[in-house]
Amino acid sequence: MTTTATRPVGPTSSQITTKLPPSSTLVRKRQDDQELESESSSPIKRHRVTFDSDVEVRIVEKWEKSPAVIQDAVRRALQSHTTGDSSGYEMVKAIYAPPENGQEPASHMAVKNHTSALLSNVCMLNKNCADLVHSVLSSDWLARSDDYVHLFVHFLANLVSAQGLFLPDALRFLVENLTTTPPSQRQIHDLPSIPRSKYYSRAHRALQYLLQVVPSACRILLSSLTTQFPHHNDSRRAHVVYVHNLLQIAEYAPVLQTDILALITERLVKIDLQVQEDLEDLAEDVEEGVVQHVPQDRLDSATFLDDDQDSEDESDSDEEMDEDVLRTRDITKSVEKMDRILDMLFTYYHHKVSATSHDSRPGVVDILMGQFQSIILPTHRSRHTQFLLFHFVQQSFPHIDAFVATCAQTSFDKRRPAMVRQAAAAYLASFVARGVHVSSEIVVEVWDYISTELKRMHRESEAGCRGPDLQRYSTYYSLVQALLYIFCFRWRDLEARSDDDDVDNDLPSIYGEERQWRVGVKDTFQLNIFSKLNPLKVCSPAIVTEFARIAHHLHVIYIYHLIETNKRVRLLQYSGPSGYTRLNRETALTARKDEEHQHLDEYFPFDPYYLPKSKRWIEGDYREWVGIPGLDDQEASESESGEEDAGDGDVEEATGTEKSDE
């Protein structure tokens, strides 16, 4: 029987190999242990770590880190936003949002570092980041430090250069900061406050730099400037501040100068028209008082920019005021607004004329002439805006001649609308009559132009005319009225000089001497006034009455009997197959029916100018009404004696018939 030995489980002692550390390692370990024991048993203690009490210790906020860390975080946030993870993106956007519910805003340094980071990653700000870009654009950058404003302007320039789709938004936000309530002017709690005028200068700096970087932005900018222009019912301060900033843009963006000035003129005309409509609703004495007694504005443009309170604010409640008082107050505010804007434009154009040489001076007048033809002339009943042209045109004889020629050509041009031709005739007559620097030679030339045109129109219309017709012959009547108006003011210039060959010698003088007139003066009146066209029936009654008394006193022509005849005849307009006007006798039902619509408008654009602040500009250019020697004094004395005789009797309508027997 064979005995089998049992094998032990696991390795034998001969198979176990124990790896011991090298002797050098053991020696070092024992040395280290000995050193630790010696240190612990040493009587000398180690010094404690101490902190300087002067050093501020605070917890670093989430985004208040070094610029390099923030730049990397912003880059990763923008990258994650493209993949759908917007948590970091929203945190970046929150840096520029105004604080809500007592939340403490981001520090100035944090905002600056994030803006610098966005500048470094501007190529990543595509259309998917539009809300972030808008948050940055609408942030309170105007109220921050100068170095931050410099950084922000460079960010804008790089943004619109790299991502052109944000150019309209950048321009729009900048223009909004040129209004009375700049959205980027919020006060920063840890920064000193700055005057509002500095807000505007910073916005202009940014806008000017963008126009230099992207010259094609001018067209887009003009659209934004037009959109942000205050409504005509907005306050005076809103208009003054915005117009002041527009004129600054016109200086550093000369390519937009003409368009900007045209925009201001267009809006000024709207205010002008609104004032005239409001004044027509008032009584005549109240109307004159509103315009002539507007208080002088004591604030200059710089004060307006920094003034937070509008001087137009009233302490009285509107509910406590009478309706007429409220209307008068509102009209007064509109007049003050118009006066201030006009004074700013007079000042601007004056500096432009003074700063340029004589050769380049017509540039200013060319701008005004363009505005006249495109804006002022087609606008009916503009009252004050045109005095800009009235003043600067009279600075030189060539300008006067050019303006007179423009008005004359327009009034004679059959291709132009009838309303425009009538308005041109009114401007021509009013300018020649009221312009101090309009020479006698110009008066005579204009008289000859109009007389020649009237003779042609009379020849073409007289044969087929059955009576006065304002619709068919409106241009003819407007030219006759222009001639009457010019004669009332400038009749002295129509007298013949002693060395003139064309002299009428058959007119007696009121002084007992022969009063000599240029050839054609009497014939022109005779030919047109007593024609079938009957212009005295259609021309403004006020102009006709004044002309009748002057012409009769100067022994030029006698027309009182025709005025009386016209009073007893009414015009009834109807659309018949022939298109002519029918003359009917007056009845109780037809008397004075639509009487005003049967006369030319008594509109002469250069009537007296009463705006208190800006009237100083035309004081040396404007011809006031001068009475006729021997006529006004005589009528004044007769009026006084008549009042004594009549007492409280009724005032008869002046027709001039009684004076014909003198």
Short mmCIF file of C-alpha atoms in Angstrom, two decimals, residues 48-239:
data_model
loop_
_atom_site.label_atom_id
_atom_site.label_comp_id
_atom_site.label_asym_id
_atom_site.label_seq_id
_atom_site.Cartn_x
_atom_site.Cartn_y
_atom_site.Cartn_z
CA ARG A 48 2.36 81.71 14.42
CA VAL A 49 1.05 83.07 11.09
CA THR A 50 -0.11 86.67 11.59
CA PHE A 51 -2.23 89.02 9.28
CA ASP A 52 -1.79 92.70 8.66
CA SER A 53 -4.76 94.57 10.16
CA ASP A 54 -4.52 97.28 7.47
CA VAL A 55 -5.23 94.85 4.66
CA GLU A 56 -8.91 94.61 3.64
CA VAL A 57 -10.11 91.04 3.68
CA ARG A 58 -13.23 90.29 1.67
CA ILE A 59 -14.80 87.44 -0.22
CA VAL A 60 -14.27 87.61 -3.97
CA GLU A 61 -17.58 87.62 -5.82
CA LYS A 62 -18.35 85.17 -8.56
CA TRP A 63 -17.45 87.48 -11.47
CA GLU A 64 -15.00 89.73 -9.67
CA LYS A 65 -11.91 88.01 -10.83
CA SER A 66 -8.80 88.86 -12.79
CA PRO A 67 -9.27 90.15 -16.35
CA ALA A 68 -7.71 86.99 -17.79
CA VAL A 69 -10.09 84.73 -15.87
CA ILE A 70 -13.11 86.83 -16.87
CA GLN A 71 -12.03 86.87 -20.51
CA ASP A 72 -11.80 83.08 -20.54
CA ALA A 73 -15.15 82.76 -18.73
CA VAL A 74 -16.87 85.07 -21.22
CA ARG A 75 -15.43 83.14 -24.14
CA ARG A 76 -16.66 79.84 -22.71
CA ALA A 77 -20.07 81.39 -21.96
CA LEU A 78 -20.46 82.52 -25.57
CA GLN A 79 -19.36 79.14 -26.87
CA SER A 80 -21.76 77.29 -24.58
CA HIS A 81 -24.58 79.61 -25.63
CA THR A 82 -24.26 78.39 -29.23
CA THR A 83 -24.73 74.79 -28.05
CA GLY A 84 -27.79 75.57 -25.92
CA ASP A 85 -26.21 76.07 -22.50
CA SER A 86 -27.02 79.72 -21.65
CA SER A 87 -26.33 79.75 -17.91
CA GLY A 88 -22.98 81.52 -18.24
CA TYR A 89 -24.35 83.70 -21.04
CA GLU A 90 -27.18 84.94 -18.82
CA MET A 91 -24.69 85.75 -16.07
CA VAL A 92 -22.70 87.90 -18.48
CA LYS A 93 -25.87 89.67 -19.60
CA ALA A 94 -26.85 90.33 -15.97
CA ILE A 95 -23.65 92.35 -15.48
CA TYR A 96 -25.12 95.13 -17.69
CA ALA A 97 -28.72 94.96 -16.51
CA PRO A 98 -29.96 97.58 -14.02
CA PRO A 99 -30.32 96.20 -10.48
CA GLU A 100 -33.78 95.07 -9.41
CA ASN A 101 -35.48 94.73 -6.01
CA GLY A 102 -32.63 96.19 -4.01
CA GLN A 103 -30.06 93.96 -5.67
CA GLU A 104 -26.57 95.42 -5.54
CA PRO A 105 -25.25 96.20 -9.03
CA ALA A 106 -22.00 94.88 -10.40
CA SER A 107 -18.98 96.94 -9.48
CA HIS A 108 -17.47 99.35 -11.94
CA MET A 109 -14.35 97.18 -12.29
CA ALA A 110 -16.45 94.11 -13.03
CA VAL A 111 -18.34 95.92 -15.78
CA LYS A 112 -15.09 97.21 -17.22
CA ASN A 113 -13.46 93.78 -17.24
CA HIS A 114 -16.49 92.19 -18.90
CA THR A 115 -16.59 94.88 -21.58
CA SER A 116 -12.91 94.29 -22.24
CA ALA A 117 -13.63 90.56 -22.49
CA LEU A 118 -16.46 91.18 -24.97
CA LEU A 119 -14.12 93.37 -26.99
CA SER A 120 -11.65 90.48 -27.20
CA ASN A 121 -14.42 88.09 -28.28
CA VAL A 122 -16.37 90.50 -30.49
CA CYS A 123 -16.30 88.12 -33.46
CA MET A 124 -18.45 85.69 -31.48
CA LEU A 125 -21.25 88.26 -30.98
CA ASN A 126 -23.47 87.17 -33.86
CA LYS A 127 -27.23 87.56 -34.26
CA ASN A 128 -27.82 84.89 -31.60
CA CYS A 129 -26.28 87.30 -29.08
CA ALA A 130 -28.54 90.24 -29.99
CA ASP A 131 -30.08 90.50 -26.53
CA LEU A 132 -26.64 90.66 -24.92
CA VAL A 133 -25.51 93.33 -27.38
CA HIS A 134 -28.65 95.37 -26.67
CA SER A 135 -28.02 95.10 -22.94
CA VAL A 136 -24.50 96.43 -23.42
CA LEU A 137 -25.65 99.25 -25.71
CA SER A 138 -28.36 100.37 -23.29
CA SER A 139 -26.13 100.14 -20.22
CA ASP A 140 -25.11 103.15 -18.15
CA TRP A 141 -21.80 103.73 -19.94
CA LEU A 142 -22.26 107.51 -20.18
CA ALA A 143 -22.05 107.92 -16.42
CA ARG A 144 -18.84 105.94 -15.95
CA SER A 145 -15.19 106.97 -15.91
CA ASP A 146 -13.36 108.42 -18.88
CA ASP A 147 -11.25 105.31 -19.38
CA TYR A 148 -14.37 103.15 -19.49
CA VAL A 149 -16.02 105.47 -22.04
CA HIS A 150 -12.88 105.15 -24.16
CA LEU A 151 -13.10 101.35 -23.88
CA PHE A 152 -16.81 101.34 -24.68
CA VAL A 153 -16.34 103.47 -27.80
CA HIS A 154 -13.68 101.10 -29.07
CA PHE A 155 -16.00 98.18 -28.36
CA LEU A 156 -18.73 99.84 -30.44
CA ALA A 157 -16.36 100.48 -33.32
CA ASN A 158 -15.10 96.88 -33.33
CA LEU A 159 -18.63 95.55 -32.97
CA VAL A 160 -20.07 97.37 -36.00
CA SER A 161 -16.94 96.59 -38.02
CA ALA A 162 -17.02 92.86 -37.27
CA GLN A 163 -20.81 92.48 -37.09
CA GLY A 164 -22.42 95.02 -39.42
CA LEU A 165 -25.92 93.84 -38.53
CA PHE A 166 -25.63 95.75 -35.22
CA LEU A 167 -24.81 99.10 -36.86
CA PRO A 168 -28.45 100.38 -36.95
CA ASP A 169 -28.93 99.39 -33.31
CA ALA A 170 -25.70 101.09 -32.22
CA LEU A 171 -26.64 104.31 -34.01
CA ARG A 172 -30.17 104.23 -32.64
CA PHE A 173 -28.98 103.86 -29.04
CA LEU A 174 -26.47 106.67 -29.50
CA VAL A 175 -29.11 109.02 -30.95
CA GLU A 176 -31.45 108.23 -28.06
CA ASN A 177 -28.74 109.56 -25.76
CA LEU A 178 -29.01 112.96 -27.46
CA THR A 179 -32.53 113.55 -26.14
CA THR A 180 -33.55 115.14 -22.84
CA THR A 181 -33.69 111.72 -21.17
CA PRO A 182 -30.57 109.76 -22.25
CA PRO A 183 -31.19 106.09 -21.39
CA SER A 184 -27.48 105.56 -20.57
CA GLN A 185 -27.22 108.36 -18.01
CA ARG A 186 -28.12 106.37 -14.86
CA GLN A 187 -26.08 107.47 -11.87
CA ILE A 188 -23.43 104.98 -10.70
CA HIS A 189 -23.46 104.63 -6.91
CA ASP A 190 -19.67 104.51 -6.49
CA LEU A 191 -18.78 107.14 -9.11
CA PRO A 192 -19.10 110.94 -8.98
CA SER A 193 -21.99 112.54 -10.84
CA ILE A 194 -21.31 114.45 -14.06
CA PRO A 195 -23.30 117.24 -15.78
CA ARG A 196 -25.68 116.28 -18.53
CA SER A 197 -23.74 118.30 -21.07
CA LYS A 198 -20.88 115.83 -20.58
CA TYR A 199 -23.27 112.97 -21.34
CA TYR A 200 -24.01 114.60 -24.68
CA SER A 201 -20.34 115.27 -25.45
CA ARG A 202 -19.52 111.61 -24.78
CA ALA A 203 -22.35 110.44 -27.03
CA HIS A 204 -21.09 112.77 -29.77
CA ARG A 205 -17.57 111.41 -29.35
CA ALA A 206 -18.82 107.86 -29.86
CA LEU A 207 -21.02 108.84 -32.80
CA GLN A 208 -18.24 110.76 -34.51
CA TYR A 209 -15.83 107.84 -34.12
CA LEU A 210 -18.35 105.39 -35.60
CA LEU A 211 -18.86 107.63 -38.62
CA GLN A 212 -15.10 107.71 -39.15
CA VAL A 213 -14.85 103.92 -38.92
CA VAL A 214 -17.95 103.25 -41.05
CA PRO A 215 -18.55 106.22 -43.41
CA SER A 216 -21.54 104.46 -44.97
CA ALA A 217 -23.38 104.77 -41.65
CA CYS A 218 -24.50 108.32 -42.50
CA ARG A 219 -27.68 107.24 -44.29
CA ILE A 220 -28.68 104.98 -41.42
CA LEU A 221 -27.90 107.73 -38.93
CA LEU A 222 -30.17 110.19 -40.74
CA SER A 223 -33.07 107.77 -40.38
CA SER A 224 -32.48 107.51 -36.64
CA LEU A 225 -32.19 111.30 -36.29
CA THR A 226 -35.54 111.73 -38.06
CA THR A 227 -37.25 109.12 -35.90
CA GLN A 228 -36.03 110.59 -32.62
CA PHE A 229 -36.98 114.19 -33.44
CA PRO A 230 -39.44 115.44 -30.79
CA HIS A 231 -43.13 115.70 -31.66
CA HIS A 232 -44.32 119.25 -32.32
CA ASN A 233 -46.34 119.12 -29.09
CA ASP A 234 -43.32 118.17 -26.97
CA SER A 235 -41.76 120.70 -24.63
CA ARG A 236 -39.53 123.58 -25.60
CA ARG A 237 -36.59 122.03 -23.75
CA ALA A 238 -36.97 118.74 -25.66
CA HIS A 239 -36.74 120.64 -28.95
#
